[in-house]
Amino acid sequence: MNDQEKSSGQEAVLCLENICYTYEDGTEALKGVDLNILRGERLAIMGANGSGKSTLFLTLNGIHKPASGRVLFCGGPVDYSRKGLLDLRRKVGIVFQDPDNQLFSASVTQEISFGILNLGVAEAEAQKRVDQVIEELNITAFREKPTHFLSGGQKKRVSIADILVMDPEVIIFDEPAAALDPKHSAMVDEIIDELSAKGITVILSTHDVNRALLWAERIVLLDDGRILSQGTPEEIFTNEALLMRTNLEKPAILKIYESLCDAGILSRQLTLPRSADELQKIKRGEKLSQIKRQY
Amino acid sequence: MFIIDKLAYSSKLRYKNPAVKAAFAVGSLLICVGARSFVISLIILMIMGGLTVLSGRISVLRYFGLLMIPFSFLALSTLAIVFNLSEQPLNLFNIPIGTVYLAVSQNSLREGVLLVVVALASVSCLYFLTLSTTMIDLLTLLQRLRCPKLMVELMMLIYRYIFVLLDMASAISTSQKCRLGNKDFMTELRSVGQLLAVLLIRSLKKSSLLYDAMESRCYDGEIRVLNEYRPAEMRDAAGVAGYLAILIVLAVIL
Ligand SMILES: Nc1ncnc2c1ncn2[C@@H]1O[C@H](COP(=O)(O)OP(=O)(O)OP(=O)(O)O)[C@@H](O)[C@H]1O
Ligand SMILES: [Mg+2]
């Protein structure tokens, strides 16, 4: 891990050292997790249901205190005192999977203002921030509606605004696309892309291999409370044995690309295509070089 | 109850200051109950009903439907006042039952009708408030009136989670029906019992998830939020004051 840090010149914003966590009923949800999360990176956590993704997230912002192991934030171990936890949580925000477990108020404004007021920001300033976030996430059209009349996608946007308003350094999305239609999940994807463009560290869990291939810089595979493997999407998704073991499909683009290569239509490239567009580009590039060769 | 909640959000008076609306409704209510006058109650009923129907995007029929909800309770208790058991026949009409009469006097009839009218007028005052003011605004108002913070916070969470639990309950009930959970009375009874048990367990689970989510946003035991409180317009406040003054004068004269 230290090598990676040096080579990319990035510091680790969060660092997990041999984390174990057991629920009250004896379920061992995390069994020794080591993970460095680099500042500004786009990290996707993948793994089957019950593999411990949500539990991992809750240890990252101090809701769960690990039974053993250490969590480091910006190099220093997390201080589990009241004040230490508040400091951690203002910098590490989680957008929960089900907005109904996150939205506690019937009013959109009340809901979004909760976090920022807890940071001790004055009301006038908070109002400005809330209005700004509402504008940014296109919530204006339904900001006067009570949360129980909002659609799933609208609730999701409010729950993202909840966190954005606190201006965290790290934002964690627990299955951001769960129960959203394609249009709304594209909208959420856009928001996530904007965040990482701004240099915010984004961690998300997803079951969508195509999305992970396109978006992530690094993928961590969790399996039964342990890290099975981590690496770039290309490394992960070309490892057939690994995919088998974790019940993950190979992304469609890679399947098509490989069958095109096998059929001799394309020649293998150094960089694999991550999206349909990139595959098109490779195809066009090959055509071009063929034409050049003919002349 | 849920239809009332829905209507409050679409009322034309929704964005008026809640304190003014509350003063209007509660003031009228107090005068109505205090005066116990047929005329004043009718005036209030007309004004409240008219305002609610005009501003609330609600049809007259539906409004009457809502008024009729308490009416059935009211009618039953009024019957007891209108009819007397008496040994002598009374002046309006009498039904002999053995040695006594089930009798109605002019007085008891007037009492009964007055009771109905006063009660309906009072209900119309409260309907005006609930049909024009959202729960969110009412809670903000309570907070500004220095209601204990804990109580307001509880009401806020309860109001939000009524709808979440209701969704959950209806989903469970649907899935029970899909598996013939209501095929006969005994099965249905058992299904309802199971539904309640599951609902309790899930709501406990949900509350702990909610607590985690709130802690993630630096919750420290006190819910601080920005309330959208719209200041009262002079015109509305003056209007309400004038209206209440006229009512009081009328009540004194009549
Ligand atoms: N509150 C809890 N009490 C006891 N056990 C729990 C609790 N929450 C989760 N678990 C258990 O911990 C393990 C990890 O659960 P977790 O929710 O972290 O998985 P996940 O990867 O997020 O799954 P999913 O993809 O379904 O969201 C599971 O075996 C689960 O049953
Ligand atoms: Mg989960």
XYZ file of C-alpha atoms and ligand atoms in Angstrom:
581
model
C 0.000 0.000 0.000
C 2.815 2.389 0.858
C 4.242 1.906 -2.598
C 0.990 2.892 -4.161
C 0.895 5.966 -1.979
C 4.339 7.061 -3.071
C 3.897 6.291 -6.724
C 0.680 8.254 -7.050
C 1.861 10.990 -4.719
C -1.462 10.846 -2.873
C -1.921 10.666 0.853
C -4.355 8.283 2.484
C -7.352 10.142 3.864
C -8.760 7.092 5.640
C -6.836 4.062 6.625
C -8.164 0.819 8.100
C -5.743 -1.464 9.909
C -6.902 -5.003 10.556
C -10.472 -3.992 11.434
C -12.744 -6.567 13.048
C -16.339 -5.843 13.922
C -18.905 -8.111 15.550
C -22.572 -7.230 15.989
C -24.259 -7.636 19.364
C -25.831 -10.908 18.250
C -22.426 -12.403 17.502
C -22.392 -11.947 13.717
C -18.807 -11.326 12.683
C -19.373 -8.780 9.935
C -15.753 -7.663 9.412
C -12.893 -10.098 9.903
C -9.661 -8.164 9.592
C -9.953 -5.523 6.907
C -6.899 -3.548 5.772
C -7.646 -0.699 3.402
C -6.147 2.631 2.438
C -8.432 5.203 0.901
C -6.584 7.900 -0.979
C -7.581 11.523 -1.035
C -9.676 12.363 -4.065
C -9.993 8.829 -5.382
C -13.063 7.118 -6.784
C -13.382 3.854 -4.932
C -16.040 1.222 -5.552
C -16.687 -1.466 -2.955
C -18.285 -4.566 -4.398
C -19.414 -7.781 -2.830
C -22.418 -10.033 -2.378
C -25.319 -9.173 -0.068
C -24.215 -9.527 3.512
C -20.508 -9.306 2.692
C -20.102 -6.363 5.066
C -20.167 -3.261 2.863
C -22.596 -1.277 4.987
C -20.832 -2.348 8.155
C -17.527 -1.197 6.706
C -19.007 2.208 5.923
C -20.312 2.656 9.432
C -16.846 1.974 10.826
C -15.429 4.629 8.521
C -17.346 7.408 10.260
C -17.161 6.012 13.749
C -20.741 4.780 14.160
C -19.304 1.315 14.714
C -16.232 1.131 16.895
C -14.089 -1.794 15.735
C -13.559 -4.597 18.225
C -9.928 -4.681 17.186
C -7.792 -2.782 14.719
C -7.453 0.928 14.095
C -9.102 3.506 11.875
C -6.835 6.399 10.892
C -8.191 9.641 9.529
C -5.637 11.937 7.854
C -2.867 9.919 9.467
C -4.084 10.113 13.068
C -6.060 7.403 14.840
C -9.748 8.225 15.268
C -10.562 9.618 18.680
C -13.787 7.991 19.883
C -14.653 10.754 22.321
C -17.737 12.881 21.597
C -15.738 15.675 20.128
C -13.465 13.391 18.141
C -16.448 11.660 16.586
C -18.126 14.939 15.658
C -14.898 16.015 13.959
C -14.723 12.753 12.023
C -18.375 12.809 10.980
C -18.313 16.356 9.693
C -15.603 15.224 7.267
C -16.908 11.761 6.377
C -20.550 11.768 5.252
C -22.694 8.759 4.395
C -25.672 8.747 2.051
C -27.658 5.754 3.246
C -29.155 3.159 0.980
C -32.779 3.693 1.959
C -33.745 7.370 2.223
C -36.618 6.397 4.518
C -34.031 5.461 7.125
C -32.296 8.794 6.744
C -34.964 11.453 6.277
C -36.348 12.176 9.724
C -38.374 15.264 8.950
C -41.426 15.857 6.815
C -40.005 19.143 5.584
C -37.255 19.252 2.972
C -35.711 22.426 4.377
C -35.713 21.126 7.940
C -34.207 17.893 6.737
C -31.332 19.444 4.800
C -30.542 22.041 7.450
C -30.104 19.474 10.230
C -26.505 18.522 9.489
C -25.136 21.976 8.929
C -26.770 23.390 12.068
C -25.181 20.553 14.033
C -21.821 21.880 12.878
C -22.559 25.070 14.776
C -23.040 27.237 11.691
C -25.164 30.347 12.268
C -28.734 30.166 10.948
C -28.363 32.841 8.284
C -25.260 31.179 6.893
C -26.909 27.762 7.090
C -29.948 29.032 5.183
C -27.649 30.254 2.427
C -25.901 26.889 2.187
C -29.192 25.005 2.217
C -30.592 27.165 -0.580
C -27.419 26.686 -2.565
C -27.487 22.896 -2.261
C -31.188 22.819 -3.100
C -30.371 24.758 -6.243
C -27.391 22.547 -7.143
C -29.306 19.293 -6.836
C -32.435 20.578 -8.597
C -34.609 20.156 -5.555
C -36.299 23.536 -5.992
C -39.303 22.085 -7.805
C -40.314 19.958 -4.830
C -38.771 21.727 -1.853
C -42.196 22.710 -0.530
C -43.542 19.161 -0.676
C -43.532 17.009 2.429
C -41.026 14.168 2.224
C -43.766 11.527 2.380
C -45.124 12.716 -0.975
C -41.752 12.572 -2.733
C -40.843 9.841 -5.213
C -37.931 7.521 -4.517
C -35.601 9.489 -6.775
C -36.582 12.788 -5.176
C -36.022 11.382 -1.701
C -32.613 10.167 -2.831
C -31.660 13.653 -3.965
C -32.754 15.113 -0.659
C -30.715 12.509 1.191
C -27.665 13.459 -0.889
C -28.302 17.136 -0.176
C -28.382 16.241 3.532
C -24.721 15.286 3.298
C -23.479 17.753 0.674
C -24.614 20.677 2.771
C -22.070 19.679 5.414
C -19.250 19.991 2.891
C -17.468 16.733 3.795
C -14.070 15.655 2.467
C -15.171 12.072 1.973
C -18.650 11.056 0.804
C -19.812 7.465 1.010
C -22.778 6.275 -1.040
C -24.323 3.004 0.043
C -25.819 1.576 -3.138
C -26.773 4.915 -4.671
C -28.727 3.356 -7.522
C -30.845 1.006 -5.400
C -34.529 1.197 -6.381
C -34.008 4.058 -8.838
C -35.184 4.090 -12.436
C -32.537 4.627 -15.159
C -33.227 8.346 -15.404
C -32.853 8.947 -11.695
C -29.851 6.717 -11.335
C -28.215 8.631 -14.205
C -29.007 11.819 -12.295
C -27.354 10.448 -9.183
C -24.363 9.284 -11.251
C -24.012 12.812 -12.546
C -24.003 14.223 -9.031
C -21.356 11.696 -8.006
C -19.207 12.555 -11.030
C -19.397 16.240 -10.169
C -18.285 15.516 -6.630
C -15.232 13.574 -7.700
C -14.443 16.255 -10.280
C -14.344 18.698 -7.363
C -11.700 16.553 -5.704
C -13.940 15.059 -3.041
C -13.124 11.465 -2.143
C -16.069 9.300 -3.177
C -16.606 5.754 -1.966
C -19.598 3.803 -3.142
C -20.935 0.310 -2.978
C -22.629 -1.079 -6.046
C -23.655 -4.307 -7.708
C -23.503 -2.727 -11.156
C -20.320 -3.984 -12.830
C -20.760 -1.805 -15.908
C -21.027 1.311 -13.827
C -18.058 0.290 -11.681
C -15.892 -0.304 -14.744
C -16.796 3.086 -16.154
C -16.532 5.114 -12.998
C -14.117 3.630 -10.483
C -10.393 4.187 -10.225
C -10.108 1.293 -7.854
C -12.358 -1.577 -6.895
C -12.297 -3.440 -3.608
C -13.952 -6.842 -3.523
C -15.385 -7.809 -0.167
C -16.257 -11.383 0.626
C -17.647 -12.518 3.948
C -16.076 -9.697 5.936
C -12.676 -9.891 4.281
C -11.063 -8.113 1.364
C -10.776 -10.693 -1.366
C -8.977 -8.528 -3.840
C -8.445 -4.944 -4.876
C -7.175 -3.249 -7.977
C -8.113 -1.248 -11.042
C -11.378 -2.229 -12.727
C -9.367 -3.804 -15.561
C -7.435 -5.983 -13.141
C -10.559 -7.080 -11.318
C -12.803 -7.671 -14.292
C -10.325 -9.659 -16.331
C -9.701 -12.070 -13.465
C -12.159 -14.816 -14.323
C -11.537 -16.872 -11.184
C -12.235 -13.879 -8.981
C -15.454 -13.024 -10.792
C -16.630 -16.617 -10.476
C -15.958 -16.655 -6.768
C -17.892 -13.441 -6.063
C -20.819 -14.122 -8.402
C -20.021 -11.026 -10.439
C -20.731 -10.794 -14.158
C -18.042 -9.570 -16.497
C -19.021 -6.089 -17.754
C -20.802 -6.253 -21.115
C -18.294 -4.009 -22.872
C -15.386 -6.230 -21.902
C -17.280 -9.318 -23.085
C -17.972 -7.713 -26.459
C -14.436 -6.403 -26.731
C -12.962 -9.803 -26.013
C -15.189 -11.603 -28.457
C -14.313 -9.012 -31.116
C -10.647 -9.620 -30.382
C -11.077 -13.379 -30.451
C -12.834 -13.143 -33.795
C -9.908 -11.132 -35.114
C -12.007 -8.052 -35.813
C -10.064 -5.982 -33.287
C -6.510 -6.351 -32.138
C -5.846 -6.291 -28.387
C -5.036 -2.870 -26.984
C -2.919 -1.770 -24.071
C -5.865 -0.064 -22.419
C -9.178 -1.863 -22.291
C -12.330 0.023 -23.245
C -14.452 1.138 -20.276
C -17.547 2.189 -22.169
C -19.341 1.739 -25.476
C -17.845 5.036 -26.653
C -14.329 3.898 -25.952
C -14.962 0.658 -27.786
C -16.223 2.656 -30.763
C -13.049 4.720 -30.669
C -10.870 1.630 -30.742
C -12.865 0.310 -33.677
C -12.579 3.580 -35.554
C -8.840 3.772 -34.777
C -8.361 0.338 -36.267
C -10.300 1.221 -39.398
C -8.190 4.339 -39.802
C -4.943 2.451 -39.522
C -6.245 -0.152 -41.987
C -7.060 2.549 -44.499
C -3.642 4.110 -43.976
C -2.021 0.720 -44.572
C -3.925 0.280 -47.831
C -2.611 3.495 -49.261
C -56.791 11.776 8.463
C -54.543 11.272 5.436
C -56.868 13.112 3.148
C -56.744 16.045 5.564
C -52.958 15.928 5.482
C -52.974 15.959 1.692
C -55.416 18.830 1.453
C -53.389 20.999 3.832
C -50.452 20.953 1.419
C -52.549 22.102 -1.507
C -54.546 24.782 0.290
C -54.349 28.300 -1.073
C -53.881 29.532 2.469
C -50.945 27.198 3.068
C -48.348 29.954 2.925
C -50.174 32.340 5.242
C -48.660 32.859 8.646
C -49.679 29.926 10.869
C -50.044 32.088 13.981
C -52.645 34.253 12.255
C -54.533 31.198 11.054
C -54.361 29.622 14.484
C -55.582 32.842 16.147
C -58.439 32.975 13.656
C -59.481 29.368 14.246
C -58.913 29.112 17.971
C -60.377 32.589 18.618
C -63.536 31.651 16.725
C -63.678 28.358 18.552
C -63.503 30.019 21.978
C -66.147 32.581 21.077
C -68.359 29.866 19.631
C -68.168 27.683 22.714
C -68.316 30.631 25.106
C -71.331 32.303 23.510
C -73.339 29.113 22.953
C -75.488 31.090 20.591
C -77.366 29.711 17.628
C -76.723 32.740 15.408
C -73.046 33.103 16.210
C -72.424 29.418 15.686
C -74.144 29.576 12.321
C -72.097 32.622 11.309
C -68.882 30.867 12.274
C -69.910 27.673 10.521
C -70.665 29.590 7.319
C -67.439 31.585 7.412
C -65.193 28.661 8.271
C -66.919 26.333 5.832
C -66.875 28.944 3.080
C -63.201 29.797 3.589
C -62.163 26.169 3.763
C -64.045 25.229 0.614
C -62.923 28.301 -1.345
C -59.269 28.178 -0.360
C -58.800 24.476 0.021
C -59.498 23.169 -3.487
C -62.000 20.894 -1.803
C -65.552 20.351 -3.025
C -68.550 21.280 -0.877
C -69.608 17.664 -0.900
C -66.301 16.440 0.374
C -66.287 19.095 3.071
C -69.704 17.918 4.238
C -68.376 14.412 4.212
C -65.611 15.470 6.556
C -68.057 17.347 8.800
C -70.199 14.227 8.995
C -67.391 12.198 10.576
C -67.937 13.684 14.055
C -71.627 14.208 13.275
C -72.563 10.581 13.914
C -71.043 10.664 17.405
C -72.722 13.972 17.961
C -76.137 12.753 16.849
C -76.064 9.839 19.283
C -75.254 12.007 22.276
C -77.750 14.655 21.224
C -80.561 12.098 21.124
C -79.979 11.495 24.806
C -80.451 15.186 25.494
C -83.489 15.690 23.257
C -85.446 12.700 24.561
C -86.365 12.560 28.227
C -87.953 9.860 30.296
C -90.706 11.595 32.158
C -93.754 10.618 34.210
C -95.786 13.518 32.898
C -96.258 14.155 29.172
C -94.139 17.084 27.901
C -95.181 19.869 25.581
C -93.760 18.774 22.206
C -94.429 15.116 21.764
C -94.707 11.949 23.807
C -94.430 8.236 23.281
C -96.027 6.317 26.128
C -93.970 3.347 27.342
C -95.819 1.595 30.136
C -96.257 4.123 32.906
C -93.665 6.640 31.654
C -93.302 8.724 28.547
C -90.403 9.011 26.146
C -90.928 12.733 25.740
C -89.506 15.752 23.951
C -90.010 19.239 25.286
C -89.517 22.477 23.386
C -86.630 23.229 25.701
C -84.867 19.941 25.233
C -85.268 20.168 21.472
C -83.755 23.669 21.461
C -80.901 22.437 23.669
C -80.232 19.542 21.325
C -80.215 21.584 18.157
C -78.035 24.242 19.767
C -75.584 21.561 20.852
C -75.342 20.187 17.333
C -74.809 23.591 15.786
C -72.223 24.700 18.345
C -70.344 21.432 18.004
C -70.352 21.536 14.201
C -69.175 25.144 14.238
C -66.370 24.238 16.625
C -65.344 21.352 14.419
C -65.378 23.631 11.400
C -62.911 25.948 13.195
C -60.498 23.093 13.764
C -60.971 21.824 10.225
C -60.132 25.263 8.943
C -56.842 25.150 10.797
C -55.881 21.603 9.848
C -56.997 21.966 6.245
C -55.052 25.171 5.678
C -51.959 24.614 7.790
C -49.447 21.849 7.322
C -48.292 19.790 10.267
C -44.799 21.156 9.713
C -46.069 24.730 10.205
C -48.143 23.740 13.211
C -45.091 22.203 14.853
C -43.029 25.294 14.101
C -45.773 27.352 15.672
C -45.853 25.144 18.765
C -42.119 25.567 19.085
C -42.417 29.327 18.855
C -45.116 29.219 21.506
C -42.466 27.691 23.787
C -43.914 24.209 23.813
C -41.436 21.783 25.413
C -38.794 20.993 22.819
C -38.863 17.279 23.484
C -42.570 17.134 22.750
C -42.227 18.995 19.472
C -39.318 16.786 18.404
C -41.310 13.675 19.199
C -44.294 14.924 17.235
C -42.033 15.723 14.311
C -40.558 12.213 14.229
C -43.937 10.576 14.767
C -45.509 12.580 11.969
C -42.724 11.591 9.580
C -42.756 7.927 10.549
C -46.518 7.458 10.487
C -46.203 7.468 6.720
C -43.183 5.188 6.616
C -44.860 2.659 8.913
C -48.072 2.906 6.967
C -46.234 2.072 3.745
C -44.610 -0.841 5.489
C -47.891 -2.098 6.921
C -49.643 -1.922 3.578
C -46.777 -3.770 1.880
C -46.892 -6.541 4.467
C -50.659 -6.755 4.260
C -50.542 -6.973 0.464
C -48.006 -9.757 0.612
C -50.175 -11.593 3.125
C -53.196 -11.265 0.852
C -51.164 -12.582 -2.064
C -50.663 -15.723 -0.049
C -54.337 -15.971 0.911
C -53.722 -14.611 4.394
C -57.312 -13.396 4.455
C -59.075 -16.527 3.207
C -61.303 -16.760 6.267
C -61.892 -14.873 9.460
C -59.543 -16.893 11.684
C -56.704 -16.752 9.161
C -57.226 -13.039 8.774
C -57.089 -12.572 12.525
C -53.828 -14.480 12.669
C -52.445 -12.446 9.748
C -53.231 -9.176 11.485
C -51.501 -10.407 14.617
C -48.420 -11.333 12.647
C -48.504 -8.017 10.828
C -48.494 -6.121 14.106
C -45.628 -8.211 15.459
C -43.536 -7.730 12.333
C -44.362 -4.045 12.291
C -43.125 -3.637 15.839
C -39.868 -5.458 15.151
C -39.250 -3.561 11.949
C -39.986 -0.212 13.489
C -37.497 -0.921 16.261
C -34.947 -1.854 13.622
C -35.791 1.245 11.630
C -35.433 3.471 14.636
C -31.942 2.179 15.240
C -31.047 2.720 11.575
C -32.457 6.227 11.747
C -30.445 6.918 14.854
C -27.264 5.796 13.056
C -28.106 8.068 10.138
C -28.725 11.022 12.444
C -25.515 10.349 14.363
C -23.702 10.341 11.030
C -24.834 13.916 10.689
C -23.449 14.894 14.081
C -26.718 14.544 16.032
C -26.077 15.418 19.662
C -29.432 14.812 21.291
C -31.148 17.965 20.152
C -32.799 18.372 16.769
C -31.905 21.755 15.364
C -33.440 22.629 12.019
C -34.232 25.696 9.969
C -37.938 26.406 10.051
C -39.631 28.209 7.255
C -41.658 30.697 9.211
C -43.482 33.222 7.116
C -44.050 36.513 8.910
C -47.641 37.656 9.305
C -48.975 40.124 6.798
C -50.405 43.227 8.432
C -53.578 42.941 6.382
C -54.318 39.375 7.469
C -53.583 40.060 11.113
C -55.773 43.187 11.096
C -58.538 41.305 9.311
C -58.530 38.513 11.862
C -58.472 40.979 14.763
C -61.395 42.907 13.292
C -63.368 39.751 12.647
C -62.843 38.436 16.177
C -63.813 41.834 17.637
C -67.062 41.852 15.664
C -67.832 38.305 16.827
C -67.265 39.275 20.445
C -69.501 42.309 20.118
C -72.198 40.167 18.514
C -71.852 37.595 21.265
C -72.322 40.271 23.923
C -75.336 41.862 22.202
C -77.183 38.617 21.422
N -27.770 -4.736 13.147
C -27.250 -5.944 12.882
N -27.263 -6.895 13.825
C -26.740 -8.115 13.587
N -26.176 -8.473 12.429
C -26.140 -7.575 11.438
C -26.675 -6.266 11.619
N -26.505 -5.569 10.460
C -25.887 -6.431 9.617
N -25.665 -7.621 10.197
C -24.975 -8.783 9.587
O -23.667 -8.404 9.240
C -23.284 -8.948 7.979
C -22.873 -7.824 7.052
O -23.996 -7.015 6.776
P -23.933 -5.702 5.907
O -25.236 -5.022 6.064
O -22.726 -4.935 6.259
O -23.793 -6.305 4.447
P -23.852 -5.542 3.039
O -22.621 -5.948 2.295
O -24.080 -4.114 3.234
O -25.084 -6.247 2.368
P -26.142 -5.642 1.318
O -25.524 -5.727 -0.033
O -27.294 -6.570 1.450
O -26.459 -4.248 1.742
C -24.477 -9.746 7.501
O -24.236 -11.099 7.810
C -25.644 -9.217 8.306
O -26.579 -10.234 8.544
Mg -25.726 -2.779 2.769
